């Protein structure tokens, strides 16, 4: 088992990497952590997204409880057997699009978090250089981890990483949204993610896969700015109490 005590709040997956593989790779650590977290979070997020999409588009006219019941009664357009059939009978359309959502979230997280950490590291290196110059070239540490980044810098890094990740994964988001809705504007049921992809390209061209990219990027940029900025600010305030 990995060591029980983790010094300097080092991520536990890095400790496991060192213990099992004999090396530490922060890039792989961020990717693995984000992927596991996003895959698990989708177990909660997908059902709420399905119900929200149905209510926002007026697919069902009832309230929240009625919409949930209607979704539970839905049947998928494609064939399913074995465990998939059991899940479908229990959940109906509640987990419609789970697979494509995970396929979207994992690349999104795999791009966003390593990029954010890299940008944050660059800011820390810049801050360290500025600090060294202000102290007349007196050494204040060999590692950029000894110098914290400012919350505003973290907010900018989060905004850039989230916006870029959102733009790259827009086609997956389009497929996920349409698959969750269950059918196109004419009421023709989508059978699978590949069916959504084929019909979208055939009817709208490749540009159809980037519908909504502007508000998606704008939303992620603003959200990343607030979330990562607030996260780093409160982390700086709480770490002295946790050490």
GROMACS .gro file of C-alpha atoms in nm:
model
  243
    1UNK     CA    1   0.000   0.000   0.000
    2UNK     CA    2   0.110   0.361  -0.051
    3UNK     CA    3   0.258   0.554   0.239
    4UNK     CA    4  -0.003   0.679   0.483
    5UNK     CA    5   0.147   1.023   0.526
    6UNK     CA    6   0.167   1.245   0.221
    7UNK     CA    7   0.408   1.531   0.260
    8UNK     CA    8   0.331   1.883   0.133
    9UNK     CA    9  -0.020   1.778   0.026
   10UNK     CA   10   0.122   1.579  -0.267
   11UNK     CA   11  -0.160   1.417  -0.470
   12UNK     CA   12  -0.206   1.059  -0.354
   13UNK     CA   13  -0.203   0.925  -0.711
   14UNK     CA   14   0.155   1.053  -0.748
   15UNK     CA   15   0.250   0.860  -0.436
   16UNK     CA   16   0.089   0.549  -0.586
   17UNK     CA   17   0.276   0.603  -0.914
   18UNK     CA   18   0.605   0.619  -0.727
   19UNK     CA   19   0.520   0.313  -0.518
   20UNK     CA   20   0.390   0.095  -0.805
   21UNK     CA   21   0.578   0.212  -1.115
   22UNK     CA   22   0.884   0.375  -0.961
   23UNK     CA   23   0.828   0.717  -1.119
   24UNK     CA   24   0.602   1.020  -1.094
   25UNK     CA   25   0.438   1.182  -1.396
   26UNK     CA   26   0.215   1.477  -1.313
   27UNK     CA   27   0.068   1.490  -1.664
   28UNK     CA   28  -0.058   1.131  -1.639
   29UNK     CA   29  -0.166   1.198  -1.283
   30UNK     CA   30  -0.389   1.488  -1.385
   31UNK     CA   31  -0.533   1.294  -1.679
   32UNK     CA   32  -0.610   0.984  -1.470
   33UNK     CA   33  -0.760   1.180  -1.183
   34UNK     CA   34  -0.977   1.391  -1.411
   35UNK     CA   35  -1.096   1.089  -1.610
   36UNK     CA   36  -1.200   0.891  -1.304
   37UNK     CA   37  -1.371   1.192  -1.149
   38UNK     CA   38  -1.561   1.280  -1.466
   39UNK     CA   39  -1.669   0.922  -1.532
   40UNK     CA   40  -1.804   0.893  -1.179
   41UNK     CA   41  -1.967   1.235  -1.187
   42UNK     CA   42  -2.155   1.142  -1.504
   43UNK     CA   43  -2.354   0.887  -1.304
   44UNK     CA   44  -2.526   1.186  -1.143
   45UNK     CA   45  -2.490   1.442  -1.419
   46UNK     CA   46  -2.638   1.244  -1.709
   47UNK     CA   47  -2.983   1.179  -1.558
   48UNK     CA   48  -3.016   1.543  -1.454
   49UNK     CA   49  -2.905   1.657  -1.801
   50UNK     CA   50  -3.160   1.429  -1.969
   51UNK     CA   51  -3.446   1.557  -1.755
   52UNK     CA   52  -3.331   1.919  -1.793
   53UNK     CA   53  -3.310   1.888  -2.173
   54UNK     CA   54  -3.660   1.741  -2.193
   55UNK     CA   55  -3.804   2.020  -1.980
   56UNK     CA   56  -3.618   2.303  -2.154
   57UNK     CA   57  -3.724   2.189  -2.501
   58UNK     CA   58  -4.084   2.127  -2.396
   59UNK     CA   59  -4.058   1.762  -2.499
   60UNK     CA   60  -4.291   1.676  -2.211
   61UNK     CA   61  -4.543   1.927  -2.081
   62UNK     CA   62  -4.562   1.813  -1.717
   63UNK     CA   63  -4.355   1.917  -1.419
   64UNK     CA   64  -4.035   1.765  -1.285
   65UNK     CA   65  -4.187   1.450  -1.140
   66UNK     CA   66  -4.397   1.385  -1.450
   67UNK     CA   67  -4.096   1.437  -1.677
   68UNK     CA   68  -3.888   1.190  -1.476
   69UNK     CA   69  -4.165   0.929  -1.500
   70UNK     CA   70  -4.199   0.985  -1.874
   71UNK     CA   71  -3.824   0.945  -1.923
   72UNK     CA   72  -3.827   0.623  -1.721
   73UNK     CA   73  -4.090   0.485  -1.960
   74UNK     CA   74  -3.885   0.565  -2.271
   75UNK     CA   75  -3.738   0.292  -2.486
   76UNK     CA   76  -3.424   0.329  -2.696
   77UNK     CA   77  -3.440   0.312  -3.071
   78UNK     CA   78  -3.152   0.065  -3.113
   79UNK     CA   79  -3.123  -0.300  -3.017
   80UNK     CA   80  -2.989  -0.396  -2.682
   81UNK     CA   81  -2.938  -0.725  -2.504
   82UNK     CA   82  -2.793  -0.875  -2.191
   83UNK     CA   83  -2.700  -0.631  -1.917
   84UNK     CA   84  -2.782  -0.334  -2.142
   85UNK     CA   85  -3.143  -0.456  -2.170
   86UNK     CA   86  -3.168  -0.488  -1.792
   87UNK     CA   87  -3.035  -0.136  -1.741
   88UNK     CA   88  -3.277  -0.003  -2.002
   89UNK     CA   89  -3.575  -0.166  -1.833
   90UNK     CA   90  -3.475  -0.017  -1.499
   91UNK     CA   91  -3.377   0.333  -1.610
   92UNK     CA   92  -3.561   0.385  -1.940
   93UNK     CA   93  -3.408   0.687  -2.110
   94UNK     CA   94  -3.261   0.830  -1.790
   95UNK     CA   95  -2.908   0.732  -1.890
   96UNK     CA   96  -2.952   0.804  -2.258
   97UNK     CA   97  -2.623   0.940  -2.385
   98UNK     CA   98  -2.415   0.823  -2.089
   99UNK     CA   99  -2.152   0.667  -2.312
  100UNK     CA  100  -2.114   0.969  -2.538
  101UNK     CA  101  -2.113   1.198  -2.233
  102UNK     CA  102  -1.822   1.006  -2.084
  103UNK     CA  103  -1.653   1.017  -2.425
  104UNK     CA  104  -1.693   1.395  -2.417
  105UNK     CA  105  -1.598   1.456  -2.056
  106UNK     CA  106  -1.282   1.245  -2.051
  107UNK     CA  107  -1.115   1.427  -2.345
  108UNK     CA  108  -1.241   1.758  -2.205
  109UNK     CA  109  -1.088   1.689  -1.865
  110UNK     CA  110  -0.774   1.535  -2.016
  111UNK     CA  111  -0.712   1.860  -2.203
  112UNK     CA  112  -0.829   2.111  -1.944
  113UNK     CA  113  -0.656   2.001  -1.626
  114UNK     CA  114  -0.306   1.922  -1.760
  115UNK     CA  115  -0.319   2.246  -1.961
  116UNK     CA  116  -0.430   2.439  -1.654
  117UNK     CA  117  -0.152   2.292  -1.442
  118UNK     CA  118   0.102   2.369  -1.714
  119UNK     CA  119  -0.011   2.730  -1.746
  120UNK     CA  120  -0.015   2.760  -1.368
  121UNK     CA  121   0.340   2.627  -1.355
  122UNK     CA  122   0.450   2.884  -1.613
  123UNK     CA  123   0.296   3.161  -1.402
  124UNK     CA  124   0.472   3.028  -1.093
  125UNK     CA  125   0.805   3.027  -1.277
  126UNK     CA  126   0.744   3.384  -1.389
  127UNK     CA  127   0.657   3.491  -1.034
  128UNK     CA  128   0.971   3.323  -0.903
  129UNK     CA  129   1.185   3.509  -1.156
  130UNK     CA  130   1.024   3.837  -1.059
  131UNK     CA  131   1.078   3.762  -0.691
  132UNK     CA  132   1.443   3.679  -0.749
  133UNK     CA  133   1.496   4.005  -0.934
  134UNK     CA  134   1.329   4.202  -0.657
  135UNK     CA  135   1.555   4.038  -0.401
  136UNK     CA  136   1.867   4.116  -0.603
  137UNK     CA  137   1.921   3.766  -0.740
  138UNK     CA  138   1.903   3.603  -0.395
  139UNK     CA  139   1.794   3.243  -0.436
  140UNK     CA  140   1.450   3.173  -0.289
  141UNK     CA  141   1.417   2.807  -0.395
  142UNK     CA  142   1.488   2.582  -0.689
  143UNK     CA  143   1.127   2.470  -0.740
  144UNK     CA  144   0.846   2.684  -0.879
  145UNK     CA  145   0.623   2.519  -0.617
  146UNK     CA  146   0.789   2.744  -0.357
  147UNK     CA  147   0.620   3.043  -0.515
  148UNK     CA  148   0.243   3.057  -0.532
  149UNK     CA  149   0.054   3.207  -0.821
  150UNK     CA  150  -0.193   3.487  -0.765
  151UNK     CA  151  -0.566   3.410  -0.782
  152UNK     CA  152  -0.606   3.637  -1.084
  153UNK     CA  153  -0.336   3.443  -1.268
  154UNK     CA  154  -0.507   3.115  -1.178
  155UNK     CA  155  -0.836   3.255  -1.303
  156UNK     CA  156  -0.678   3.348  -1.638
  157UNK     CA  157  -0.517   3.004  -1.669
  158UNK     CA  158  -0.849   2.837  -1.591
  159UNK     CA  159  -1.031   3.053  -1.842
  160UNK     CA  160  -0.790   2.969  -2.125
  161UNK     CA  161  -0.774   2.596  -2.050
  162UNK     CA  162  -1.152   2.559  -2.009
  163UNK     CA  163  -1.232   2.762  -2.321
  164UNK     CA  164  -0.986   2.572  -2.540
  165UNK     CA  165  -1.104   2.237  -2.408
  166UNK     CA  166  -1.465   2.336  -2.469
  167UNK     CA  167  -1.395   2.437  -2.829
  168UNK     CA  168  -1.212   2.114  -2.911
  169UNK     CA  169  -1.484   1.892  -2.763
  170UNK     CA  170  -1.781   2.077  -2.914
  171UNK     CA  171  -1.858   1.799  -3.169
  172UNK     CA  172  -1.884   1.548  -2.885
  173UNK     CA  173  -2.114   1.786  -2.699
  174UNK     CA  174  -2.340   1.819  -3.004
  175UNK     CA  175  -2.363   1.441  -3.038
  176UNK     CA  176  -2.430   1.403  -2.666
  177UNK     CA  177  -2.707   1.664  -2.663
  178UNK     CA  178  -2.889   1.523  -2.965
  179UNK     CA  179  -2.860   1.167  -2.840
  180UNK     CA  180  -3.004   1.270  -2.504
  181UNK     CA  181  -3.301   1.435  -2.676
  182UNK     CA  182  -3.368   1.099  -2.839
  183UNK     CA  183  -3.490   1.219  -3.179
  184UNK     CA  184  -3.435   1.492  -3.437
  185UNK     CA  185  -3.661   1.790  -3.512
  186UNK     CA  186  -3.884   1.565  -3.725
  187UNK     CA  187  -3.930   1.309  -3.449
  188UNK     CA  188  -3.706   1.043  -3.606
  189UNK     CA  189  -3.545   0.846  -3.323
  190UNK     CA  190  -3.168   0.835  -3.295
  191UNK     CA  191  -3.041   0.479  -3.268
  192UNK     CA  192  -2.685   0.542  -3.149
  193UNK     CA  193  -2.407   0.798  -3.132
  194UNK     CA  194  -2.285   0.689  -3.475
  195UNK     CA  195  -2.637   0.738  -3.612
  196UNK     CA  196  -2.639   1.092  -3.473
  197UNK     CA  197  -2.298   1.160  -3.629
  198UNK     CA  198  -2.396   1.019  -3.969
  199UNK     CA  199  -2.726   1.207  -3.989
  200UNK     CA  200  -2.581   1.535  -3.861
  201UNK     CA  201  -2.305   1.535  -4.124
  202UNK     CA  202  -2.544   1.426  -4.399
  203UNK     CA  203  -2.805   1.692  -4.319
  204UNK     CA  204  -2.593   1.984  -4.197
  205UNK     CA  205  -2.236   1.914  -4.303
  206UNK     CA  206  -1.935   1.911  -4.074
  207UNK     CA  207  -2.023   2.262  -3.952
  208UNK     CA  208  -2.327   2.105  -3.787
  209UNK     CA  209  -2.091   1.945  -3.537
  210UNK     CA  210  -1.985   2.291  -3.417
  211UNK     CA  211  -2.330   2.438  -3.358
  212UNK     CA  212  -2.321   2.635  -3.034
  213UNK     CA  213  -1.943   2.656  -3.015
  214UNK     CA  214  -1.947   3.031  -2.938
  215UNK     CA  215  -2.172   3.021  -2.629
  216UNK     CA  216  -2.003   2.698  -2.517
  217UNK     CA  217  -1.657   2.853  -2.527
  218UNK     CA  218  -1.780   3.178  -2.371
  219UNK     CA  219  -1.951   2.992  -2.091
  220UNK     CA  220  -1.646   2.778  -2.016
  221UNK     CA  221  -1.414   3.079  -2.027
  222UNK     CA  222  -1.626   3.269  -1.775
  223UNK     CA  223  -1.683   2.961  -1.562
  224UNK     CA  224  -1.315   2.866  -1.565
  225UNK     CA  225  -1.218   3.220  -1.467
  226UNK     CA  226  -1.445   3.220  -1.163
  227UNK     CA  227  -1.403   2.856  -1.056
  228UNK     CA  228  -1.025   2.826  -1.079
  229UNK     CA  229  -0.966   3.174  -0.942
  230UNK     CA  230  -1.187   3.108  -0.641
  231UNK     CA  231  -1.040   2.760  -0.599
  232UNK     CA  232  -0.681   2.884  -0.580
  233UNK     CA  233  -0.776   3.175  -0.357
  234UNK     CA  234  -0.950   2.961  -0.098
  235UNK     CA  235  -0.679   2.693  -0.123
  236UNK     CA  236  -0.418   2.955  -0.036
  237UNK     CA  237  -0.626   3.061   0.262
  238UNK     CA  238  -0.695   2.709   0.388
  239UNK     CA  239  -0.356   2.540   0.341
  240UNK     CA  240  -0.198   2.709   0.649
  241UNK     CA  241  -0.475   2.561   0.864
  242UNK     CA  242  -0.431   2.212   0.716
  243UNK     CA  243  -0.053   2.182   0.743
   0.00000   0.00000   0.00000
